[in-house]
């Protein structure tokens, strides 16, 4: 006889667990910040209220909002929602079940989040810098209090990658995660390639479109991507947040000629965050890297984000979507609120996967040093005359760097001839010594560019 699977599962649920059913009253939300993300969250919560409530199993209600500019905030939320200019009032408010922190920053935001946790409130945040820097402390406090800290909006906002790693791929051992997880730099690199723009012009356009962080060095120096990568690695490998140990290189030093020469060899340059499990530890690195032009990741353009995951059972999966934006981030924030609505009142064991990385940070994996990470490399070597190509090849042989391809750049646009080299896999330490040796050759006329090639094999 057919039995409803939900019903039969329920009949097997121990009485003790059934007594701790999640609540059905409205989940009461206090929000800190009503800027781009906060206003998007307000709008989407209002617009899709019925659908969200149906999915959450109960209504999700905003009860108070903290804002710096109360007049502006009132123009967004209207006259009925209580406002305050004191975020601590939201963090400690007796009628708030969950605090949404979308104000950004790492100093005061840490205090608000820790105060909310200390008052037994769940926290939803889109603040990647806060979690990358203070996440260990925040997750430890949440574990003690038995509350949820959810952060889908902190990583590649519209892409549900935290949930994909935590739930969809829960059966798998993750081998690596590689992501284009900063929209600003992907926009800049796309403009440099498509329109031949200089770095500075493309950056100004990205800022004008609102993609860049308040401090754009976080984007162009790879720091924002490293914040997100450290959260991805913690989820993928169950390791602690190791932002401080990540190897981080940005794109400010890249020139239009690097982009064009990579193209000649069949590659595109992307700022990639890579977290890869090795026997001795984890590679954790953000750097501009060459990807074969035909690879799906090489065809992620503009401010879009993409994350590729290699898992032992599922194989390679790819996730694509907007990495920034008001309602795009709101989508992730509200999905976390739905999770909290389902889990609030559940017993501690059921909350564990949602406590964040700390709760299952069982693999205390070290981050491998930069010199130990081995990949193929692309070298661009300016030479005084085309005959310098022989000396470059000989030098690489002396330095025991495996070479796959050596060519002269087709177009040098007024510059000296350029020798382009594609190496085989070589440890960064070996490549650094070789680049140094090349730089000191009499035939070499300018700075040597050395970039990793990322193969992202399935
Ligand atoms: N500045 C970030 C980016 C915003 O460009 O991706 C979203 O985190």
Short mmCIF file of C-alpha atoms and ligand atoms in Angstrom, two decimals:
data_model
loop_
_atom_site.label_atom_id
_atom_site.label_comp_id
_atom_site.label_asym_id
_atom_site.label_seq_id
_atom_site.Cartn_x
_atom_site.Cartn_y
_atom_site.Cartn_z
CA UNK A 1 0.00 0.00 0.00
CA UNK A 2 1.26 3.49 -0.86
CA UNK A 3 2.20 5.54 2.15
CA UNK A 4 2.93 9.20 1.98
CA UNK A 5 6.73 9.40 2.48
CA UNK A 6 6.48 12.46 4.69
CA UNK A 7 3.86 10.84 6.85
CA UNK A 8 5.76 7.58 7.20
CA UNK A 9 8.94 9.52 8.05
CA UNK A 10 7.00 11.47 10.66
CA UNK A 11 5.72 8.27 12.21
CA UNK A 12 9.34 7.18 12.74
CA UNK A 13 10.39 10.47 14.33
CA UNK A 14 11.19 9.98 18.02
CA UNK A 15 8.70 11.67 20.32
CA UNK A 16 11.39 13.87 21.88
CA UNK A 17 12.21 15.42 18.51
CA UNK A 18 8.58 15.92 17.59
CA UNK A 19 8.06 17.87 20.79
CA UNK A 20 10.66 20.38 19.54
CA UNK A 21 8.90 21.28 16.32
CA UNK A 22 9.86 24.63 14.81
CA UNK A 23 7.61 27.49 15.73
CA UNK A 24 4.76 28.61 13.43
CA UNK A 25 4.52 32.20 14.63
CA UNK A 26 6.04 34.95 12.47
CA UNK A 27 9.82 35.19 12.40
CA UNK A 28 10.62 38.70 13.57
CA UNK A 29 13.52 40.36 11.80
CA UNK A 30 15.58 43.38 12.78
CA UNK A 31 17.76 44.79 10.02
CA UNK A 32 20.94 46.82 10.40
CA UNK A 33 21.51 48.86 7.24
CA UNK A 34 19.08 50.02 4.57
CA UNK A 35 21.51 50.79 1.77
CA UNK A 36 21.70 48.89 -1.50
CA UNK A 37 21.27 45.41 0.03
CA UNK A 38 18.93 46.44 2.85
CA UNK A 39 16.53 48.27 0.54
CA UNK A 40 16.54 45.30 -1.85
CA UNK A 41 15.75 42.98 1.05
CA UNK A 42 12.89 45.24 2.14
CA UNK A 43 11.45 45.34 -1.38
CA UNK A 44 11.69 41.61 -2.10
CA UNK A 45 10.29 40.67 1.33
CA UNK A 46 7.30 42.95 0.68
CA UNK A 47 6.78 41.94 -2.94
CA UNK A 48 7.07 38.16 -2.48
CA UNK A 49 5.75 37.97 1.05
CA UNK A 50 3.20 35.20 0.39
CA UNK A 51 5.60 32.95 -1.55
CA UNK A 52 8.33 33.42 1.04
CA UNK A 53 5.94 32.64 3.90
CA UNK A 54 4.73 29.50 2.11
CA UNK A 55 8.28 28.27 1.67
CA UNK A 56 9.35 29.20 5.19
CA UNK A 57 6.26 27.69 6.78
CA UNK A 58 5.53 30.99 8.47
CA UNK A 59 5.52 34.70 7.90
CA UNK A 60 8.77 36.69 7.95
CA UNK A 61 8.19 40.18 9.33
CA UNK A 62 10.52 43.14 9.55
CA UNK A 63 9.99 44.74 12.96
CA UNK A 64 12.77 47.36 13.17
CA UNK A 65 15.49 48.81 10.94
CA UNK A 66 18.65 50.67 11.92
CA UNK A 67 19.84 53.33 9.49
CA UNK A 68 22.40 56.12 9.49
CA UNK A 69 20.05 58.51 7.68
CA UNK A 70 16.55 58.16 9.14
CA UNK A 71 14.92 60.52 6.62
CA UNK A 72 16.26 58.54 3.70
CA UNK A 73 15.36 55.25 5.44
CA UNK A 74 11.81 56.45 6.01
CA UNK A 75 11.47 57.30 2.33
CA UNK A 76 12.31 53.63 1.56
CA UNK A 77 10.32 51.75 4.21
CA UNK A 78 7.42 54.16 4.73
CA UNK A 79 5.97 55.52 7.98
CA UNK A 80 4.89 52.29 9.69
CA UNK A 81 8.14 50.44 10.29
CA UNK A 82 10.04 51.54 13.43
CA UNK A 83 13.45 53.05 12.68
CA UNK A 84 16.46 53.73 14.85
CA UNK A 85 19.89 55.21 14.27
CA UNK A 86 21.35 52.87 16.91
CA UNK A 87 22.26 49.43 15.46
CA UNK A 88 22.79 48.07 18.99
CA UNK A 89 19.08 48.65 19.63
CA UNK A 90 18.29 46.22 16.81
CA UNK A 91 20.97 43.73 17.94
CA UNK A 92 19.49 43.55 21.45
CA UNK A 93 15.80 44.21 20.76
CA UNK A 94 13.52 41.88 22.77
CA UNK A 95 11.07 41.45 19.86
CA UNK A 96 13.73 40.44 17.32
CA UNK A 97 14.40 36.75 16.56
CA UNK A 98 16.97 37.28 13.83
CA UNK A 99 19.28 40.16 13.03
CA UNK A 100 20.09 40.87 9.39
CA UNK A 101 23.42 42.72 9.19
CA UNK A 102 23.79 44.40 5.81
CA UNK A 103 25.65 47.54 6.86
CA UNK A 104 29.12 46.25 5.97
CA UNK A 105 32.49 46.98 7.60
CA UNK A 106 34.35 44.92 10.14
CA UNK A 107 34.66 46.98 13.34
CA UNK A 108 31.19 48.02 14.59
CA UNK A 109 29.57 45.18 12.61
CA UNK A 110 31.52 42.67 14.71
CA UNK A 111 30.18 44.27 17.90
CA UNK A 112 26.57 44.26 16.62
CA UNK A 113 26.74 40.65 15.50
CA UNK A 114 28.35 39.43 18.72
CA UNK A 115 25.79 41.39 20.77
CA UNK A 116 22.94 39.83 18.76
CA UNK A 117 24.36 36.34 19.33
CA UNK A 118 24.86 37.02 23.04
CA UNK A 119 21.17 37.96 23.18
CA UNK A 120 20.24 34.61 21.64
CA UNK A 121 19.40 35.95 18.19
CA UNK A 122 20.15 34.27 14.90
CA UNK A 123 22.18 36.31 12.44
CA UNK A 124 22.03 36.63 8.68
CA UNK A 125 24.79 38.65 7.08
CA UNK A 126 26.08 39.43 3.61
CA UNK A 127 29.30 40.81 5.07
CA UNK A 128 32.18 38.72 3.67
CA UNK A 129 34.92 40.93 5.14
CA UNK A 130 33.41 40.60 8.63
CA UNK A 131 33.27 36.80 8.42
CA UNK A 132 36.68 36.39 6.77
CA UNK A 133 38.33 38.43 9.52
CA UNK A 134 36.16 37.69 12.59
CA UNK A 135 34.27 34.57 11.49
CA UNK A 136 36.01 32.14 13.82
CA UNK A 137 35.07 34.26 16.83
CA UNK A 138 31.52 34.80 15.56
CA UNK A 139 30.87 31.12 14.76
CA UNK A 140 32.30 30.04 18.12
CA UNK A 141 29.96 32.45 19.92
CA UNK A 142 27.01 31.20 17.82
CA UNK A 143 27.82 27.60 18.70
CA UNK A 144 27.82 28.40 22.42
CA UNK A 145 24.46 30.18 22.13
CA UNK A 146 22.92 27.57 19.79
CA UNK A 147 22.00 30.14 17.15
CA UNK A 148 22.39 30.20 13.37
CA UNK A 149 24.82 32.49 11.53
CA UNK A 150 23.94 32.33 7.83
CA UNK A 151 25.89 34.06 5.07
CA UNK A 152 24.77 33.00 1.59
CA UNK A 153 24.77 36.65 0.56
CA UNK A 154 28.44 36.98 1.41
CA UNK A 155 29.64 34.83 -1.51
CA UNK A 156 28.68 35.35 -5.16
CA UNK A 157 25.32 36.65 -4.05
CA UNK A 158 22.74 35.31 -6.50
CA UNK A 159 24.51 31.94 -6.74
CA UNK A 160 23.40 29.63 -3.91
CA UNK A 161 26.90 28.20 -3.62
CA UNK A 162 26.99 27.88 0.17
CA UNK A 163 23.83 25.78 0.04
CA UNK A 164 25.14 23.80 -2.94
CA UNK A 165 28.27 22.86 -0.99
CA UNK A 166 26.49 22.26 2.28
CA UNK A 167 23.39 20.49 1.02
CA UNK A 168 23.39 19.59 -2.66
CA UNK A 169 26.93 18.19 -2.53
CA UNK A 170 26.72 16.93 1.05
CA UNK A 171 27.56 13.37 -0.04
CA UNK A 172 30.82 14.38 -1.68
CA UNK A 173 34.44 14.86 -0.84
CA UNK A 174 35.24 18.17 -2.48
CA UNK A 175 38.49 18.19 -4.44
CA UNK A 176 38.59 21.80 -5.52
CA UNK A 177 36.57 24.96 -5.87
CA UNK A 178 37.51 27.62 -8.44
CA UNK A 179 35.59 30.82 -8.81
CA UNK A 180 35.29 34.13 -10.57
CA UNK A 181 33.97 35.70 -7.41
CA UNK A 182 34.63 39.39 -7.89
CA UNK A 183 32.41 41.13 -10.42
CA UNK A 184 34.42 44.36 -10.55
CA UNK A 185 37.64 42.69 -11.68
CA UNK A 186 35.80 40.44 -14.12
CA UNK A 187 34.14 43.54 -15.59
CA UNK A 188 37.55 45.26 -15.88
CA UNK A 189 39.23 42.24 -17.49
CA UNK A 190 36.30 41.81 -19.92
CA UNK A 191 36.55 45.49 -20.94
CA UNK A 192 40.33 45.25 -21.35
CA UNK A 193 39.89 42.27 -23.65
CA UNK A 194 36.79 43.29 -25.60
CA UNK A 195 37.49 47.00 -26.02
CA UNK A 196 41.26 47.16 -25.50
CA UNK A 197 40.70 49.58 -22.61
CA UNK A 198 43.42 50.48 -20.15
CA UNK A 199 43.01 49.16 -16.64
CA UNK A 200 42.31 52.61 -15.13
CA UNK A 201 39.55 53.47 -17.64
CA UNK A 202 37.83 50.10 -17.12
CA UNK A 203 38.05 50.54 -13.32
CA UNK A 204 36.40 53.97 -13.54
CA UNK A 205 33.54 52.42 -15.53
CA UNK A 206 33.12 49.63 -12.96
CA UNK A 207 32.98 52.20 -10.16
CA UNK A 208 30.44 54.31 -12.05
CA UNK A 209 28.21 51.24 -12.41
CA UNK A 210 28.41 50.62 -8.65
CA UNK A 211 30.18 47.25 -8.80
CA UNK A 212 33.26 48.23 -6.80
CA UNK A 213 33.59 48.12 -3.02
CA UNK A 214 33.73 51.46 -1.17
CA UNK A 215 37.49 50.93 -1.20
CA UNK A 216 38.17 49.63 -4.74
CA UNK A 217 41.56 48.25 -3.70
CA UNK A 218 39.60 45.41 -2.03
CA UNK A 219 38.41 44.46 -5.52
CA UNK A 220 41.46 45.12 -7.68
CA UNK A 221 43.98 43.72 -5.15
CA UNK A 222 42.01 40.48 -4.84
CA UNK A 223 41.11 40.99 -1.16
CA UNK A 224 37.33 40.83 -1.68
CA UNK A 225 37.73 37.60 -3.68
CA UNK A 226 39.96 36.18 -0.93
CA UNK A 227 37.31 36.99 1.71
CA UNK A 228 34.81 34.96 -0.31
CA UNK A 229 37.29 32.18 -1.13
CA UNK A 230 38.09 31.63 2.55
CA UNK A 231 34.34 31.08 3.19
CA UNK A 232 34.09 28.70 0.23
CA UNK A 233 37.12 26.70 1.39
CA UNK A 234 35.75 26.43 4.92
CA UNK A 235 32.50 25.04 3.51
CA UNK A 236 34.14 22.78 0.98
CA UNK A 237 36.76 21.23 3.25
CA UNK A 238 35.37 21.77 6.75
CA UNK A 239 38.48 23.77 7.61
CA UNK A 240 38.68 26.94 9.69
CA UNK A 241 38.60 30.34 8.00
CA UNK A 242 42.14 30.97 6.81
CA UNK A 243 41.85 34.34 5.07
CA UNK A 244 45.07 35.52 6.75
CA UNK A 245 47.03 32.69 5.10
CA UNK A 246 45.62 33.07 1.57
CA UNK A 247 47.97 34.04 -1.26
CA UNK A 248 46.47 37.09 -2.86
CA UNK A 249 47.42 38.84 -6.09
CA UNK A 250 45.29 41.42 -7.83
CA UNK A 251 45.02 42.68 -11.39
CA UNK A 252 46.39 46.22 -11.15
CA UNK A 253 49.74 45.21 -12.64
CA UNK A 254 48.17 43.59 -15.73
CA UNK A 255 48.69 45.38 -19.02
CA UNK A 256 46.62 45.35 -22.19
CA UNK A 257 49.56 43.58 -23.90
CA UNK A 258 49.31 40.68 -21.38
CA UNK A 259 45.65 40.24 -22.23
CA UNK A 260 46.37 40.35 -25.99
CA UNK A 261 49.35 37.95 -25.80
CA UNK A 262 47.39 35.43 -23.70
CA UNK A 263 44.68 35.61 -26.34
CA UNK A 264 47.21 34.77 -29.05
CA UNK A 265 48.01 31.50 -27.27
CA UNK A 266 44.30 30.67 -26.91
CA UNK A 267 43.73 31.85 -23.32
CA UNK A 268 41.79 34.49 -21.43
CA UNK A 269 42.89 36.09 -18.17
CA UNK A 270 40.49 35.89 -15.23
CA UNK A 271 40.93 36.74 -11.57
CA UNK A 272 40.40 33.29 -10.07
CA UNK A 273 39.99 32.17 -6.51
CA UNK A 274 41.19 28.59 -6.17
CA UNK A 275 40.87 26.32 -3.14
CA UNK A 276 42.31 22.89 -3.86
CA UNK A 277 42.82 20.01 -1.46
CA UNK A 278 46.26 18.38 -1.59
CA UNK A 279 47.71 15.61 0.55
CA UNK A 280 49.58 18.03 2.82
CA UNK A 281 47.08 20.86 2.98
CA UNK A 282 45.04 23.24 0.87
CA UNK A 283 45.96 25.64 -1.88
CA UNK A 284 44.17 28.89 -1.09
CA UNK A 285 44.97 31.53 -3.66
CA UNK A 286 43.50 34.43 -5.57
CA UNK A 287 45.39 35.47 -8.65
CA UNK A 288 45.01 36.46 -12.29
CA UNK A 289 45.24 33.22 -14.25
CA UNK A 290 45.04 32.06 -17.84
CA UNK A 291 42.11 29.80 -18.72
CA UNK A 292 41.71 28.13 -22.15
CA UNK A 293 39.44 30.46 -24.17
CA UNK A 294 37.04 27.60 -24.91
CA UNK A 295 36.52 26.75 -21.22
CA UNK A 296 33.13 27.72 -19.76
CA UNK A 297 34.82 29.78 -17.05
CA UNK A 298 36.66 31.83 -19.68
CA UNK A 299 33.28 32.83 -21.07
CA UNK A 300 31.94 34.43 -17.91
CA UNK A 301 31.82 38.07 -18.95
CA UNK A 302 31.24 41.45 -17.39
CA UNK A 303 30.34 41.61 -13.71
CA UNK A 304 28.99 38.05 -13.62
CA UNK A 305 30.34 35.43 -11.23
CA UNK A 306 30.81 31.69 -11.64
CA UNK A 307 31.95 28.95 -9.29
CA UNK A 308 33.11 25.54 -10.42
CA UNK A 309 33.30 22.65 -7.96
CA UNK A 310 35.02 19.30 -8.45
CA UNK A 311 33.51 16.70 -6.16
CA UNK A 312 34.37 13.02 -6.01
CA UNK A 313 30.88 11.64 -6.65
CA UNK A 314 29.06 14.42 -8.52
CA UNK A 315 32.08 15.30 -10.66
CA UNK A 316 32.36 18.86 -11.96
CA UNK A 317 29.45 21.24 -11.42
CA UNK A 318 29.26 24.89 -12.44
CA UNK A 319 27.21 27.69 -10.90
CA UNK A 320 26.71 31.04 -12.66
CA UNK A 321 24.96 34.26 -11.74
CA UNK A 322 25.19 37.88 -10.68
CA UNK A 323 27.84 38.47 -8.04
CA UNK A 324 26.48 41.80 -6.84
CA UNK A 325 23.33 43.88 -6.86
CA UNK A 326 20.52 44.99 -4.61
CA UNK A 327 17.83 42.36 -5.16
CA UNK A 328 20.40 39.75 -6.19
CA UNK A 329 21.92 39.97 -2.70
CA UNK A 330 18.46 40.24 -1.15
CA UNK A 331 17.61 36.90 -2.76
CA UNK A 332 20.42 35.23 -0.80
CA UNK A 333 19.68 37.10 2.44
CA UNK A 334 16.01 36.09 2.34
CA UNK A 335 16.87 32.48 1.49
CA UNK A 336 18.91 32.47 4.71
CA UNK A 337 15.93 33.95 6.58
CA UNK A 338 13.81 31.08 5.27
CA UNK A 339 16.40 28.64 6.61
CA UNK A 340 16.33 30.37 9.97
CA UNK A 341 12.52 30.30 9.97
CA UNK A 342 12.58 26.56 9.44
CA UNK A 343 15.27 25.91 12.05
CA UNK A 344 14.35 28.37 14.78
CA UNK A 345 13.14 26.27 17.66
CA UNK A 346 14.58 23.06 16.23
CA UNK A 347 16.87 21.15 18.53
CA UNK A 348 20.56 22.03 18.48
CA UNK A 349 21.57 18.96 16.47
CA UNK A 350 19.33 20.00 13.59
CA UNK A 351 20.87 23.46 13.59
CA UNK A 352 24.42 22.18 13.38
CA UNK A 353 24.84 22.36 9.60
CA UNK A 354 23.59 25.90 9.76
CA UNK A 355 25.85 27.07 12.52
CA UNK A 356 28.40 27.91 9.90
CA UNK A 357 31.81 26.64 9.14
CA UNK A 358 33.03 26.45 12.70
CA UNK A 359 30.57 23.77 13.68
CA UNK A 360 32.07 21.30 11.25
CA UNK A 361 35.59 22.69 11.00
CA UNK A 362 37.03 19.29 11.70
CA UNK A 363 39.83 19.43 9.14
CA UNK A 364 42.45 21.76 10.48
CA UNK A 365 44.16 21.83 7.09
CA UNK A 366 47.15 24.14 6.67
CA UNK A 367 47.36 26.47 3.68
CA UNK A 368 50.21 25.37 1.43
CA UNK A 369 52.97 27.92 0.86
CA UNK A 370 52.97 29.75 -2.48
CA UNK A 371 56.26 28.21 -3.61
CA UNK A 372 54.85 24.68 -3.30
CA UNK A 373 51.87 25.18 -5.61
CA UNK A 374 52.53 23.71 -9.05
CA UNK A 375 50.68 24.70 -12.27
CA UNK A 376 51.65 25.51 -15.85
CA UNK A 377 52.64 29.14 -16.36
CA UNK A 378 52.49 31.79 -19.04
CA UNK A 379 55.52 34.04 -19.43
CA UNK A 380 55.77 37.22 -21.48
CA UNK A 381 59.37 38.28 -21.99
CA UNK A 382 60.16 41.53 -23.86
CA UNK A 383 63.43 41.16 -25.83
CA UNK A 384 65.67 43.60 -27.71
CA UNK A 385 65.38 41.63 -30.96
CA UNK A 386 63.44 38.62 -32.17
CA UNK A 387 66.57 36.46 -31.95
CA UNK A 388 66.33 36.74 -28.16
CA UNK A 389 63.80 33.90 -28.31
CA UNK A 390 66.66 31.37 -28.39
CA UNK A 391 68.30 32.80 -25.28
CA UNK A 392 64.96 32.76 -23.43
CA UNK A 393 64.38 29.09 -24.33
CA UNK A 394 67.94 28.17 -23.30
CA UNK A 395 67.58 29.96 -19.97
CA UNK A 396 64.36 28.08 -19.16
CA UNK A 397 66.08 24.78 -20.00
CA UNK A 398 68.96 25.72 -17.64
CA UNK A 399 66.40 26.48 -14.90
CA UNK A 400 64.74 23.08 -15.52
CA UNK A 401 61.39 24.60 -16.39
CA UNK A 402 59.38 22.27 -18.67
CA UNK A 403 58.27 24.17 -21.78
CA UNK A 404 55.20 23.37 -23.89
CA UNK A 405 55.29 26.25 -26.34
CA UNK A 406 57.51 29.21 -27.23
CA UNK A 407 56.38 31.85 -29.73
CA UNK A 408 56.88 35.46 -30.69
CA UNK A 409 53.93 37.76 -30.14
CA UNK A 410 52.14 38.50 -33.39
CA UNK A 411 51.44 42.15 -32.52
CA UNK A 412 53.60 44.21 -30.20
CA UNK A 413 51.93 47.58 -30.74
CA UNK A 414 55.08 49.66 -30.77
CA UNK A 415 56.78 47.71 -27.98
CA UNK A 416 59.89 45.51 -28.28
CA UNK A 417 59.39 41.96 -29.60
CA UNK A 418 57.74 39.74 -26.99
CA UNK A 419 58.61 36.09 -26.37
CA UNK A 420 55.58 34.15 -25.17
CA UNK A 421 56.12 30.90 -23.26
CA UNK A 422 53.70 28.27 -22.07
CA UNK A 423 55.39 26.05 -19.50
CA UNK A 424 54.42 22.63 -18.25
CA UNK A 425 53.46 22.25 -14.57
CA UNK A 426 56.16 23.80 -12.39
CA UNK A 427 56.25 24.79 -8.74
CA UNK A 428 55.96 28.51 -8.16
CA UNK A 429 59.34 28.48 -6.42
CA UNK A 430 61.02 27.13 -9.57
CA UNK A 431 59.16 29.64 -11.75
CA UNK A 432 60.17 32.56 -9.52
CA UNK A 433 63.85 31.61 -9.86
CA UNK A 434 63.47 31.22 -13.64
CA UNK A 435 61.72 34.59 -13.99
CA UNK A 436 64.54 36.16 -12.00
CA UNK A 437 67.14 34.53 -14.26
CA UNK A 438 65.29 35.71 -17.39
CA UNK A 439 65.09 39.22 -16.01
CA UNK A 440 68.87 39.44 -15.70
CA UNK A 441 69.58 38.39 -19.34
CA UNK A 442 71.17 41.06 -21.55
CA UNK A 443 68.69 40.15 -24.32
CA UNK A 444 65.68 40.98 -22.12
CA UNK A 445 64.51 44.58 -22.45
CA UNK A 446 61.74 44.96 -19.87
CA UNK A 447 59.75 43.41 -17.06
CA UNK A 448 58.93 39.70 -17.31
CA UNK A 449 55.24 38.82 -16.76
CA UNK A 450 54.59 35.45 -15.10
CA UNK A 451 51.01 34.23 -14.67
CA UNK A 452 49.56 30.87 -13.70
CA UNK A 453 47.62 28.79 -16.21
CA UNK A 454 44.62 27.11 -14.58
CA UNK A 455 43.56 23.91 -16.30
CA UNK A 456 40.40 23.17 -14.25
CA UNK A 457 40.23 19.70 -15.72
CA UNK A 458 37.02 17.77 -15.30
N1 LIG B 1 32.66 44.51 -5.05
C1 LIG B 1 32.10 43.20 -5.11
C2 LIG B 1 32.32 42.61 -6.50
C3 LIG B 1 30.63 43.29 -4.77
O1 LIG B 1 32.69 43.37 -7.40
O2 LIG B 1 32.13 41.43 -6.70
C4 LIG B 1 29.98 42.00 -4.45
O3 LIG B 1 30.63 41.29 -3.43
#
